[in-house]
Amino acid sequence: MTASESKREAIEVAARPLRELLREEHDEIAAAQRALRQAEKAHDRAIELAQRQLRAARTAEPLAAYGLEVILYADRLSTAGGTHELTPDISAWIEDSPVAGRLHRHVLTLKVEGPTWRREVTFPRRDERKMRRLAAEIEAAARNAETIRRAARAEADQAELDLAGAWADRRAVEETRALIHRLSELVHDDEDVIDVAPGISAGHDGVLVATDRRLLFISVRRTLSFPYEQVSSVGVKGKWFGARLALKTTGGDGVISGIVPGHAAEIADLIRSRIPGETAAA
């Protein structure tokens, strides 16, 4: 989801309670702010989840271990002598060697060998079954390591994308809250906000606001006001990539784009119903 899409979704969150409160004596702007605060909390939870998923993707749990001497991960082997990336040419086996000069005495050793390194860990006979299993697991992990690495990278990449998306959604809510706060400063005490929709004007993402007196467009760097008594006609154009609301006023033309077609038609009908004297042409 792009930053623009995140902001549009946040604006729709703010607009929902306005439609529910049209026939009630409530503060519509306060309702929008409450909806955004709830969305903000939801996005905070999404960020926490994405962060946990990213940590899990980057920090795999061990597959097997023998104390701290040998720790096997899906893509690497950690030993007292260092950490080695697993590759298909790694081999691991158990060697049972007699002790020189000691009759019936043997030393059991786990030997792991890579292209340029070799590690040995001796162990008591009671651990033989465990160590043979560990040797087999090391060789199996080495054969599958590259596949596991690709999957882990894809998982980490997706977790990073999810986290970036969650932060974008959170920032969009913050920006929308700021725009709704500006709206509260722009409307008069006896002016009712009727509907809100995301829109674009001259490349600026913002909020399209229909009140009982005028149509407002509010963005971070751009504010437009179209009093209904100055509007001579309003039309809705476009369909597939978002509708455009085209206004003709005594002060010039105005175009707000990027509106959901059905919503644009509703706002256009609202404007027509408020134009004094006669219904504006579609």
XYZ file of N, CA and C in Angstrom:
846
model
N 0.851 -1.193 0.000
C 0.000 0.000 0.000
C 0.888 1.246 0.000
N 0.623 2.200 -0.926
C 1.408 3.418 -1.000
C 1.002 4.373 0.114
N 1.852 5.414 0.318
C 1.530 6.415 1.344
C 0.213 7.109 1.023
N -0.021 7.370 -0.279
C -1.272 8.015 -0.684
C -2.470 7.128 -0.369
N -2.337 5.821 -0.643
C -3.434 4.895 -0.356
C -3.685 4.790 1.141
N -2.591 4.798 1.924
C -2.742 4.750 3.381
C -3.502 5.965 3.882
N -3.179 7.138 3.327
C -3.864 8.358 3.764
C -5.335 8.319 3.363
N -5.629 7.830 2.157
C -7.018 7.747 1.718
C -7.811 6.827 2.644
N -7.193 5.712 3.043
C -7.876 4.787 3.950
C -8.127 5.450 5.299
N -7.149 6.220 5.789
C -7.319 6.908 7.070
C -8.450 7.929 6.999
N -8.556 8.625 5.873
C -9.630 9.613 5.712
C -10.987 8.923 5.706
N -11.062 7.758 5.065
C -12.324 7.016 5.070
C -12.695 6.575 6.484
N -11.687 6.245 7.303
C -11.946 5.903 8.708
C -12.589 7.082 9.423
N -12.082 8.283 9.147
C -12.633 9.482 9.783
C -14.035 9.795 9.268
N -14.303 9.442 8.010
C -15.590 9.801 7.396
C -16.737 8.921 7.863
N -16.432 7.670 8.244
C -17.504 6.732 8.592
C -18.465 7.244 9.650
N -17.952 7.745 10.804
C -18.901 8.194 11.830
C -19.730 9.391 11.405
N -19.226 10.190 10.472
C -20.006 11.348 10.017
C -21.296 10.884 9.350
N -21.212 9.816 8.553
C -22.403 9.324 7.869
C -23.399 8.732 8.859
N -22.866 8.169 9.953
C -23.741 7.556 10.952
C -24.439 8.593 11.824
N -23.880 9.817 11.885
C -24.394 10.823 12.813
C -25.171 11.946 12.128
N -25.504 11.753 10.852
C -26.120 12.844 10.097
C -27.400 13.372 10.742
N -28.205 12.470 11.294
C -29.503 12.891 11.822
C -29.493 13.011 13.341
N -28.296 13.049 13.951
C -28.217 13.127 15.406
C -27.503 14.407 15.815
N -27.773 14.847 17.018
C -27.130 16.051 17.538
C -25.798 15.662 18.179
N -24.791 15.528 17.379
C -23.469 15.154 17.879
C -22.420 16.049 17.229
N -21.233 16.027 17.817
C -20.102 16.738 17.237
C -19.446 15.802 16.223
N -19.704 16.046 14.931
C -19.210 15.134 13.910
C -17.687 15.084 13.870
N -17.038 16.225 14.046
C -15.577 16.262 13.985
C -14.975 15.473 15.141
N -15.561 15.608 16.323
C -15.083 14.833 17.470
C -15.241 13.340 17.203
N -16.335 12.963 16.542
C -16.547 11.555 16.205
C -15.464 11.067 15.246
N -15.115 11.904 14.273
C -14.055 11.537 13.333
C -12.726 11.377 14.060
N -12.447 12.283 14.993
C -11.202 12.185 15.758
C -11.176 10.905 16.583
N -12.306 10.544 17.170
C -12.350 9.303 17.951
C -12.080 8.090 17.060
N -12.679 8.098 15.873
C -12.453 6.988 14.940
C -10.980 6.884 14.565
N -10.337 8.027 14.380
C -8.919 8.024 14.029
C -8.062 7.551 15.189
N -8.440 7.916 16.415
C -7.679 7.435 17.573
C -7.768 5.911 17.675
N -8.952 5.375 17.393
C -9.104 3.918 17.405
C -8.251 3.281 16.303
N -8.236 3.910 15.128
C -7.412 3.402 14.026
C -5.938 3.469 14.387
N -5.551 4.540 15.079
C -4.165 4.715 15.497
C -3.738 3.569 16.412
N -4.611 3.210 17.352
C -4.304 2.097 18.258
C -4.183 0.786 17.483
N -5.064 0.596 16.515
C -5.005 -0.623 15.699
C -3.700 -0.687 14.914
N -3.265 0.456 14.373
C -2.009 0.477 13.621
C -0.820 0.271 14.551
N -0.894 0.777 15.779
C 0.173 0.526 16.753
C 0.313 -0.976 17.005
N -0.826 -1.651 17.131
C -0.772 -3.107 17.335
C -0.190 -3.803 16.104
N -0.532 -3.310 14.924
C 0.003 -3.900 13.690
C 1.514 -3.703 13.604
N 1.996 -2.540 14.041
C 3.434 -2.272 14.042
C 4.147 -3.219 14.998
N 3.597 -3.403 16.192
C 4.205 -4.313 17.170
C 4.277 -5.736 16.620
N 3.198 -6.183 15.972
C 3.182 -7.524 15.390
C 4.223 -7.645 14.283
N 4.304 -6.648 13.401
C 5.274 -6.685 12.299
C 6.702 -6.673 12.832
N 6.952 -5.926 13.902
C 8.284 -5.906 14.504
C 8.650 -7.268 15.074
N 7.681 -7.924 15.728
C 7.946 -9.264 16.269
C 8.224 -10.258 15.141
N 7.451 -10.141 14.060
C 7.651 -11.045 12.923
C 9.022 -10.833 12.288
N 9.455 -9.575 12.219
C 10.762 -9.281 11.636
C 11.877 -9.829 12.515
N 11.741 -9.656 13.836
C 12.757 -10.210 14.746
C 12.817 -11.735 14.621
N 11.651 -12.364 14.527
C 11.615 -13.825 14.399
C 12.262 -14.279 13.095
N 12.040 -13.513 12.021
C 12.619 -13.870 10.725
C 14.133 -13.718 10.727
N 14.636 -12.764 11.504
C 16.080 -12.501 11.524
C 16.816 -13.321 12.577
N 16.109 -13.810 13.572
C 16.747 -14.515 14.680
C 16.116 -15.893 14.806
N 16.646 -16.850 14.058
C 16.080 -18.198 14.072
C 16.474 -18.936 15.350
N 15.600 -19.826 15.785
C 15.889 -20.670 16.940
C 16.802 -21.823 16.509
N 17.660 -22.336 17.434
C 18.520 -23.480 17.102
C 17.694 -24.718 16.754
N 18.212 -25.519 15.807
C 17.571 -26.785 15.465
C 18.001 -27.895 16.406
N 19.258 -27.842 16.824
C 19.809 -28.860 17.721
C 21.078 -28.295 18.350
N 21.518 -28.906 19.440
C 22.717 -28.404 20.116
C 23.294 -29.478 21.027
N 24.587 -29.332 21.301
C 25.256 -30.121 22.340
C 25.922 -29.116 23.274
N 25.164 -28.741 24.314
C 25.636 -27.693 25.207
C 25.892 -26.418 24.432
N 27.015 -25.780 24.737
C 27.428 -24.587 23.997
C 28.540 -24.898 23.004
N 28.937 -26.180 22.959
C 30.054 -26.557 22.088
C 29.647 -26.643 20.624
N 28.426 -27.112 20.383
C 27.919 -27.205 19.011
C 26.457 -26.764 19.015
N 26.144 -25.720 18.250
C 24.764 -25.248 18.132
C 24.432 -25.168 16.645
N 23.435 -25.943 16.245
C 23.054 -26.013 14.835
C 21.836 -25.137 14.576
N 21.983 -24.218 13.604
C 20.866 -23.407 13.127
C 20.523 -23.853 11.707
N 19.463 -23.317 11.168
C 19.031 -23.728 9.826
C 20.053 -23.366 8.758
N 20.832 -22.322 8.997
C 21.762 -21.858 7.958
C 23.209 -21.742 8.425
N 23.499 -22.115 9.669
C 24.859 -21.961 10.179
C 25.102 -22.924 11.337
N 26.389 -23.125 11.641
C 26.803 -23.979 12.749
C 27.708 -23.168 13.657
N 27.345 -23.090 14.918
C 28.141 -22.349 15.892
C 28.906 -23.348 16.753
N 30.235 -23.163 16.833
C 31.077 -24.024 17.663
C 31.976 -23.157 18.526
N 32.696 -23.797 19.422
C 33.623 -23.046 20.275
C 34.698 -22.360 19.444
N 34.980 -22.906 18.254
C 36.014 -22.326 17.404
C 35.514 -21.266 16.443
N 34.208 -21.028 16.422
C 33.665 -20.005 15.536
C 32.343 -20.435 14.924
N 31.759 -19.536 14.144
C 30.483 -19.804 13.477
C 30.732 -19.975 11.985
N 30.126 -21.008 11.406
C 30.365 -21.343 10.008
C 29.041 -21.429 9.263
N 29.023 -20.853 8.077
C 27.838 -20.936 7.227
C 27.708 -22.351 6.691
N 26.503 -22.899 6.735
C 26.283 -24.249 6.228
C 26.278 -24.259 4.704
N 26.985 -25.227 4.135
C 27.016 -25.439 2.688
C 26.902 -26.942 2.426
N 26.484 -27.333 1.217
C 26.265 -28.760 0.946
C 27.512 -29.631 1.088
N 28.706 -29.039 1.018
C 29.925 -29.852 1.094
C 30.411 -30.087 2.525
N 29.624 -29.719 3.520
C 29.983 -29.980 4.914
C 29.610 -31.422 5.257
N 30.496 -32.096 5.961
C 30.213 -33.462 6.411
C 30.412 -33.553 7.915
N 29.674 -34.466 8.543
C 29.772 -34.663 9.991
C 29.667 -36.155 10.287
N 30.482 -36.652 11.174
C 30.471 -38.068 11.512
C 31.009 -38.277 12.929
N 30.794 -39.482 13.437
C 31.296 -39.856 14.757
C 32.466 -40.814 14.561
N 33.549 -40.522 15.234
C 34.732 -41.381 15.163
C 34.964 -42.023 16.524
N 35.117 -43.347 16.492
C 35.366 -44.125 17.714
C 36.814 -44.592 17.661
N 37.696 -43.956 18.407
C 39.134 -44.213 18.305
C 39.660 -44.836 19.592
N 40.494 -45.867 19.470
C 41.110 -46.442 20.675
C 42.132 -45.475 21.265
N 42.268 -45.545 22.578
C 43.249 -44.708 23.258
C 44.567 -45.461 23.298
N 45.601 -44.835 22.790
C 46.907 -45.495 22.726
C 47.376 -45.884 24.124
N 47.782 -47.146 24.253
C 48.326 -47.612 25.529
C 47.283 -47.934 26.566
N 45.994 -47.789 26.210
C 44.931 -48.067 27.186
C 44.010 -49.126 26.590
N 44.119 -50.342 27.075
C 43.354 -51.449 26.541
C 41.864 -51.232 26.795
N 41.055 -51.489 25.780
C 39.596 -51.372 25.854
C 39.109 -49.943 26.118
N 39.956 -48.966 25.937
C 39.516 -47.576 26.113
C 39.394 -46.917 24.744
N 38.265 -46.225 24.547
C 38.021 -45.551 23.271
C 37.598 -44.106 23.526
N 37.882 -43.266 22.556
C 37.439 -41.869 22.601
C 36.419 -41.662 21.487
N 35.264 -41.114 21.862
C 34.229 -40.781 20.879
C 34.337 -39.299 20.527
N 34.365 -39.016 19.232
C 34.547 -37.633 18.780
C 33.576 -37.313 17.648
N 32.891 -36.184 17.788
C 32.109 -35.647 16.675
C 33.044 -34.812 15.822
N 33.125 -35.155 14.549
C 33.977 -34.397 13.644
C 33.112 -33.747 12.565
N 33.299 -32.454 12.401
C 32.569 -31.692 11.385
C 33.602 -31.006 10.506
N 33.463 -31.197 9.200
C 34.478 -30.678 8.281
C 33.830 -29.896 7.150
N 34.375 -28.684 6.933
C 33.953 -27.860 5.822
C 35.081 -27.707 4.832
N 34.910 -26.897 3.799
C 35.943 -26.742 2.772
C 37.278 -26.255 3.333
N 37.244 -25.381 4.329
C 38.492 -24.783 4.842
C 38.613 -24.872 6.360
N 37.803 -25.672 6.990
C 37.840 -25.740 8.449
C 37.414 -27.124 8.937
N 37.774 -27.395 10.209
C 37.405 -28.673 10.818
C 37.246 -28.459 12.315
N 36.200 -29.030 12.870
C 35.952 -28.910 14.312
C 35.736 -30.305 14.895
N 36.259 -30.492 16.136
C 36.125 -31.773 16.822
C 35.619 -31.553 18.236
N 34.690 -32.409 18.638
C 34.140 -32.339 19.993
C 34.099 -33.757 20.554
N 34.851 -33.999 21.615
C 34.806 -35.309 22.265
C 33.646 -35.350 23.255
N 33.143 -36.576 23.477
C 31.978 -36.697 24.355
C 31.947 -38.096 24.975
N 31.257 -38.254 26.105
C 31.175 -39.563 26.765
C 30.252 -40.516 26.001
N 30.451 -41.809 26.208
C 29.677 -42.806 25.478
C 28.175 -42.688 25.739
N 27.789 -42.206 26.902
C 26.353 -42.083 27.185
C 25.647 -41.109 26.232
N 26.444 -40.238 25.595
C 25.862 -39.263 24.659
C 25.985 -39.702 23.200
N 26.392 -40.950 22.991
C 26.674 -41.382 21.621
C 25.441 -41.270 20.722
N 24.303 -41.777 21.182
C 23.103 -41.735 20.343
C 22.728 -40.293 20.001
N 22.787 -39.409 21.003
C 22.467 -37.989 20.783
C 23.412 -37.373 19.753
N 24.705 -37.705 19.852
C 25.682 -37.083 18.958
C 25.586 -37.639 17.536
N 25.255 -38.923 17.416
C 25.061 -39.465 16.064
C 23.865 -38.786 15.389
N 22.840 -38.562 16.178
C 21.672 -37.854 15.644
C 22.047 -36.425 15.258
N 22.883 -35.768 16.076
C 23.322 -34.401 15.772
C 24.139 -34.372 14.486
N 25.026 -35.372 14.306
C 25.830 -35.427 13.079
C 24.928 -35.550 11.851
N 23.904 -36.401 11.950
C 22.974 -36.563 10.823
C 22.203 -35.272 10.565
N 21.817 -34.577 11.624
C 21.072 -33.324 11.468
C 21.944 -32.240 10.849
N 23.230 -32.225 11.192
C 24.147 -31.240 10.602
C 24.241 -31.452 9.091
N 24.408 -32.711 8.669
C 24.525 -32.983 7.231
C 23.217 -32.675 6.492
N 22.090 -33.007 7.113
C 20.797 -32.712 6.479
C 20.589 -31.208 6.351
N 20.921 -30.461 7.408
C 20.773 -29.003 7.367
C 21.701 -28.395 6.327
N 22.912 -28.956 6.206
C 23.874 -28.441 5.228
C 23.341 -28.612 3.804
N 22.695 -29.756 3.556
C 22.146 -29.993 2.207
C 21.013 -29.019 1.885
N 20.244 -28.656 2.895
C 19.064 -27.805 2.674
C 19.315 -26.326 2.953
N 20.532 -25.981 3.327
C 20.807 -24.630 3.838
C 20.462 -23.532 2.841
N 20.803 -23.721 1.570
C 20.575 -22.643 0.601
C 19.080 -22.402 0.396
N 18.309 -23.481 0.354
C 16.853 -23.340 0.238
C 16.291 -22.613 1.450
N 16.778 -22.992 2.638
C 16.332 -22.353 3.880
C 16.700 -20.876 3.882
N 17.914 -20.564 3.402
C 18.357 -19.161 3.373
C 17.471 -18.325 2.461
N 17.133 -18.880 1.283
C 16.258 -18.140 0.368
C 14.893 -17.895 1.001
N 14.361 -18.916 1.648
C 13.053 -18.768 2.302
C 13.123 -17.760 3.442
N 14.227 -17.801 4.204
C 14.379 -16.864 5.326
C 14.501 -15.432 4.824
N 15.246 -15.251 3.709
C 15.366 -13.905 3.138
C 14.011 -13.401 2.673
N 13.252 -14.275 2.013
C 11.915 -13.876 1.547
C 11.017 -13.530 2.728
N 11.125 -14.325 3.802
C 10.307 -14.069 4.991
C 10.696 -12.745 5.641
N 12.018 -12.500 5.718
C 12.482 -11.241 6.305
C 12.084 -10.052 5.431
N 12.194 -10.226 4.102
C 11.799 -9.143 3.188
C 10.318 -8.817 3.345
N 9.478 -9.873 3.446
C 8.045 -9.646 3.609
C 7.757 -8.973 4.944
N 8.485 -9.396 5.993
C 8.290 -8.775 7.309
C 8.676 -7.299 7.274
N 9.749 -6.973 6.533
C 10.150 -5.569 6.399
C 9.082 -4.768 5.653
N 8.526 -5.373 4.594
C 7.453 -4.692 3.851
C 6.228 -4.479 4.731
N 5.880 -5.512 5.516
C 4.727 -5.390 6.416
C 4.952 -4.281 7.435
N 6.182 -4.209 7.960
C 6.487 -3.179 8.956
C 6.435 -1.792 8.323
N 7.014 -1.663 7.113
C 6.973 -0.366 6.427
C 5.529 0.048 6.142
N 4.699 -0.919 5.734
C 3.293 -0.616 5.481
C 2.558 -0.195 6.735
N 2.867 -0.873 7.851
C 2.215 -0.523 9.119
C 2.600 0.883 9.561
N 3.877 1.233 9.386
C 4.317 2.596 9.735
C 3.673 3.626 8.816
N 3.542 3.290 7.521
C 2.898 4.223 6.580
C 1.446 4.463 6.978
N 0.754 3.386 7.372
C -0.638 3.533 7.811
C -0.717 4.397 9.062
N 0.232 4.182 9.974
C 0.243 4.960 11.230
C 0.477 6.438 10.933
N 1.448 6.731 10.055
C 1.724 8.133 9.692
C 0.522 8.756 8.992
N -0.158 7.962 8.160
C -1.339 8.482 7.460
C -2.418 8.894 8.448
N -2.597 8.103 9.501
C -3.589 8.453 10.518
C -3.181 9.739 11.231
N -1.890 9.856 11.565
C -1.409 11.075 12.228
C -1.658 12.303 11.355
N -1.337 12.182 10.061
C -1.534 13.314 9.149
C -3.021 13.645 9.007
N -3.843 12.612 8.949
C -5.283 12.848 8.820
C -5.844 13.492 10.075
N -5.342 13.076 11.231
C -5.778 13.716 12.478
C -5.441 15.203 12.449
N -4.258 15.527 11.906
C -3.870 16.938 11.805
C -4.816 17.686 10.862
N -5.207 17.034 9.750
C -6.127 17.683 8.811
C -7.511 17.872 9.428
N -7.976 16.863 10.173
C -9.279 16.985 10.832
C -9.230 18.079 11.901
N -8.071 18.219 12.553
C -7.921 19.307 13.527
C -8.001 20.658 12.816
N -7.366 20.758 11.639
C -7.462 21.997 10.857
C -8.897 22.260 10.446
N -9.603 21.193 10.109
C -11.012 21.341 9.746
C -11.806 21.945 10.903
N -11.521 21.490 12.114
C -12.249 22.020 13.276
C -11.992 23.508 13.460
N -10.816 23.973 13.005
C -10.503 25.399 13.099
C -11.154 26.196 11.967
N -11.412 25.529 10.834
C -11.940 26.234 9.663
C -13.460 26.374 9.687
N -14.154 25.372 10.215
C -15.619 25.449 10.189
C -16.118 26.365 11.302
N -17.246 26.993 11.048
C -17.854 27.879 12.040
C -18.607 27.060 13.084
N -18.857 27.689 14.220
C -19.534 26.982 15.314
C -20.900 26.448 14.900
N -21.601 27.202 14.046
C -22.949 26.783 13.642
C -22.958 26.112 12.267
N -21.773 25.678 11.808
C -21.654 25.007 10.507
C -21.541 23.499 10.731
N -22.358 22.732 10.023
C -22.380 21.280 10.189
C -21.565 20.590 9.106
N -20.687 19.684 9.523
C -19.970 18.827 8.580
C -20.875 17.656 8.227
N -21.092 17.446 6.929
C -22.026 16.408 6.486
C -21.303 15.177 5.956
N -20.229 15.389 5.195
C -19.530 14.232 4.618
C -18.055 14.558 4.427
N -17.248 13.508 4.411
C -15.800 13.637 4.233
C -15.343 12.537 3.287
N -14.405 12.870 2.399
C -13.860 11.867 1.482
C -12.412 12.221 1.158
N -11.581 11.215 0.895
C -10.233 11.511 0.415
C -10.294 12.066 -0.995
N -9.413 13.000 -1.310
C -9.389 13.591 -2.639
C -8.025 14.158 -2.963
N -7.864 14.575 -4.212
C -6.595 15.136 -4.686
C -6.892 16.426 -5.428
N -6.130 17.467 -5.109
C -6.253 18.739 -5.813
C -4.863 19.232 -6.182
N -4.638 19.405 -7.480
C -3.344 19.891 -7.977
C -2.186 19.075 -7.411
N -2.385 17.757 -7.330
C -1.327 16.870 -6.853
C -1.219 16.748 -5.352
N -2.070 17.428 -4.615
C -2.028 17.380 -3.153
C -3.067 16.387 -2.636
N -2.625 15.388 -1.876
C -3.561 14.484 -1.203
C -4.182 15.213 -0.030
N -5.496 15.098 0.113
C -6.131 15.794 1.219
C -7.517 15.281 1.515
N -8.275 16.096 2.209
C -9.620 15.753 2.654
C -10.626 16.659 1.960
N -11.616 16.051 1.319
C -12.734 16.785 0.736
C -13.866 16.777 1.758
N -14.340 17.963 2.134
C -15.325 18.080 3.212
C -16.553 18.822 2.698
N -17.705 18.192 2.837
C -18.968 18.848 2.489
C -19.664 19.261 3.778
N -19.916 20.555 3.920
C -20.669 21.050 5.070
C -22.045 21.495 4.584
N -22.819 22.072 5.475
C -24.134 22.565 5.055
C -24.042 23.898 4.329
N -22.817 24.483 4.224
C -22.659 25.791 3.586
C -21.722 25.785 2.388
N -20.760 24.867 2.380
C -19.718 24.956 1.363
C -19.004 23.616 1.221
N -18.172 23.555 0.174
C -17.295 22.413 -0.048
C -15.872 22.872 0.250
N -15.178 22.109 1.085
C -13.807 22.439 1.463
C -12.865 21.351 0.968
N -11.657 21.761 0.584
C -10.577 20.805 0.356
C -9.420 21.231 1.243
N -8.949 20.300 2.073
C -7.897 20.624 3.038
C -6.759 19.630 2.872
N -5.559 20.139 2.641
C -4.355 19.308 2.638
C -3.287 20.034 3.439
N -2.119 19.416 3.533
C -1.056 20.018 4.342
C -0.690 21.399 3.820
N -0.635 21.565 2.490
C -0.173 22.835 1.907
C -1.232 23.536 1.052
N -2.452 23.066 1.086
C -3.453 23.651 0.187
C -4.827 23.594 0.838
N -5.521 24.737 0.820
C -6.890 24.795 1.342
C -7.766 25.532 0.337
N -8.887 24.914 -0.045
C -9.833 25.522 -0.976
C -11.207 25.571 -0.327
N -11.970 26.613 -0.649
C -13.331 26.736 -0.125
C -14.262 27.147 -1.258
N -15.354 26.395 -1.432
C -16.339 26.686 -2.469
C -17.710 26.857 -1.817
N -18.089 28.085 -1.448
C -19.440 28.300 -0.895
C -20.491 27.900 -1.927
N -21.536 27.248 -1.488
C -22.545 26.744 -2.421
C -23.221 27.860 -3.212
N -23.360 29.048 -2.600
C -24.030 30.127 -3.326
C -23.203 30.625 -4.508
N -21.899 30.256 -4.549
C -21.054 30.661 -5.667
C -20.938 29.574 -6.742
N -21.506 28.401 -6.484
C -21.405 27.281 -7.428
C -22.541 27.366 -8.445
N -22.180 27.305 -9.730
C -23.205 27.329 -10.778
C -23.503 25.932 -11.313
N -22.522 25.036 -11.275
C -22.768 23.661 -11.717
C -21.727 22.729 -11.103
N -22.092 21.459 -11.032
C -21.181 20.438 -10.518
C -21.390 19.169 -11.325
N -20.305 18.511 -11.675
C -20.398 17.271 -12.439
C -19.387 16.254 -11.946
N -19.665 15.000 -12.233
C -18.761 13.903 -11.874
C -18.259 13.274 -13.163
N -16.943 13.188 -13.295
C -16.336 12.620 -14.498
C -15.350 11.526 -14.093
N -15.156 10.580 -15.022
C -14.203 9.506 -14.753
C -14.827 8.391 -13.951
N -14.175 7.205 -14.054
C -14.745 6.044 -13.383
C -13.674 5.066 -12.912
N -12.816 4.640 -13.828
C -11.945 3.511 -13.530
C -10.840 3.847 -12.550
N -10.277 5.012 -12.612
C -9.152 5.357 -11.743
C -9.536 6.434 -10.738
N -10.785 6.443 -10.326
C -11.251 7.452 -9.387
C -11.971 8.561 -10.129
N -13.021 9.046 -9.535
C -13.829 10.080 -10.189
C -13.287 11.470 -9.892
N -13.633 12.416 -10.782
C -13.290 13.827 -10.602
C -14.576 14.603 -10.359
N -14.543 15.439 -9.349
C -15.663 16.327 -9.057
C -15.313 17.680 -9.661
N -16.049 18.088 -10.676
C -15.756 19.339 -11.392
C -16.787 20.398 -11.012
N -16.289 21.519 -10.493
C -17.161 22.618 -10.059
C -16.960 23.832 -10.946
N -18.055 24.501 -11.285
C -17.980 25.818 -11.919
C -18.535 26.814 -10.917
N -17.731 27.835 -10.610
C -18.154 28.825 -9.622
C -17.936 30.222 -10.176
N -18.457 31.207 -9.474
C -18.265 32.597 -9.901
C -16.808 33.007 -9.805
N -16.040 32.281 -8.999
C -14.622 32.612 -8.855
C -13.714 31.787 -9.733
N -14.278 30.892 -10.544
C -13.467 30.037 -11.405
C -13.843 28.575 -11.231
N -13.113 27.713 -11.933
C -13.400 26.280 -11.885
C -12.561 25.602 -10.807
N -13.075 24.511 -10.303
C -12.342 23.704 -9.330
C -12.524 22.233 -9.637
N -11.447 21.461 -9.484
C -11.511 20.020 -9.747
C -10.867 19.278 -8.583
N -11.606 18.329 -8.023
C -11.081 17.443 -6.990
C -11.156 16.033 -7.551
N -10.028 15.338 -7.628
C -9.991 14.009 -8.245
C -9.703 12.929 -7.199
N -9.629 11.694 -7.708
C -9.281 10.574 -6.838
C -10.357 10.169 -5.866
N -11.629 10.442 -6.191
C -12.747 10.122 -5.301
C -13.409 8.835 -5.790
N -13.821 7.990 -4.859
C -14.580 6.794 -5.238
C -15.828 7.239 -6.006
N -16.081 6.678 -7.208
C -17.172 7.186 -8.062
C -18.516 7.331 -7.357
N -18.946 6.308 -6.639
C -20.235 6.392 -5.955
C -20.274 7.497 -4.922
N -19.164 7.653 -4.212
C -19.094 8.704 -3.190
C -19.091 10.083 -3.841
N -18.377 10.195 -4.965
C -18.354 11.470 -5.687
C -19.762 11.862 -6.132
N -20.538 10.876 -6.591
C -21.914 11.161 -7.024
C -22.775 11.639 -5.852
N -22.572 11.029 -4.678
C -23.333 11.445 -3.495
C -23.006 12.886 -3.109
N -21.708 13.224 -3.143
C -21.314 14.587 -2.786
C -21.845 15.582 -3.815
N -21.808 15.184 -5.107
C -22.342 16.066 -6.154
C -23.830 16.320 -5.934
N -24.575 15.276 -5.583
C -26.010 15.449 -5.307
C -26.231 16.378 -4.117
N -25.384 16.228 -3.114
C -25.490 17.098 -1.937
C -25.277 18.560 -2.326
N -24.239 18.804 -3.152
C -23.949 20.179 -3.584
C -25.126 20.738 -4.379
N -25.676 19.920 -5.284
C -26.812 20.391 -6.091
C -27.998 20.770 -5.208
N -28.212 19.981 -4.175
C -29.355 20.264 -3.300
C -29.162 21.547 -2.503
N -27.899 22.007 -2.411
C -27.613 23.204 -1.616
C -27.458 24.458 -2.470
N -27.363 24.297 -3.789
C -27.218 25.474 -4.645
C -28.538 26.242 -4.656
N -28.512 27.514 -4.319
C -29.769 28.274 -4.256
C -30.358 28.520 -5.647
N -31.666 28.595 -5.717
C -32.348 28.995 -6.951
C -32.757 27.853 -7.834
N -31.777 27.035 -8.296
C -32.115 25.961 -9.223
C -31.105 24.844 -9.088
N -31.451 23.653 -9.552
C -30.558 22.493 -9.499
C -29.494 22.642 -10.573
N -28.259 22.405 -10.169
C -27.158 22.531 -11.133
C -27.159 21.356 -12.091
N -26.652 21.630 -13.281
C -26.592 20.562 -14.283
C -25.527 19.556 -13.911
N -25.796 18.277 -14.202
C -24.815 17.230 -13.911
C -23.682 17.287 -14.922
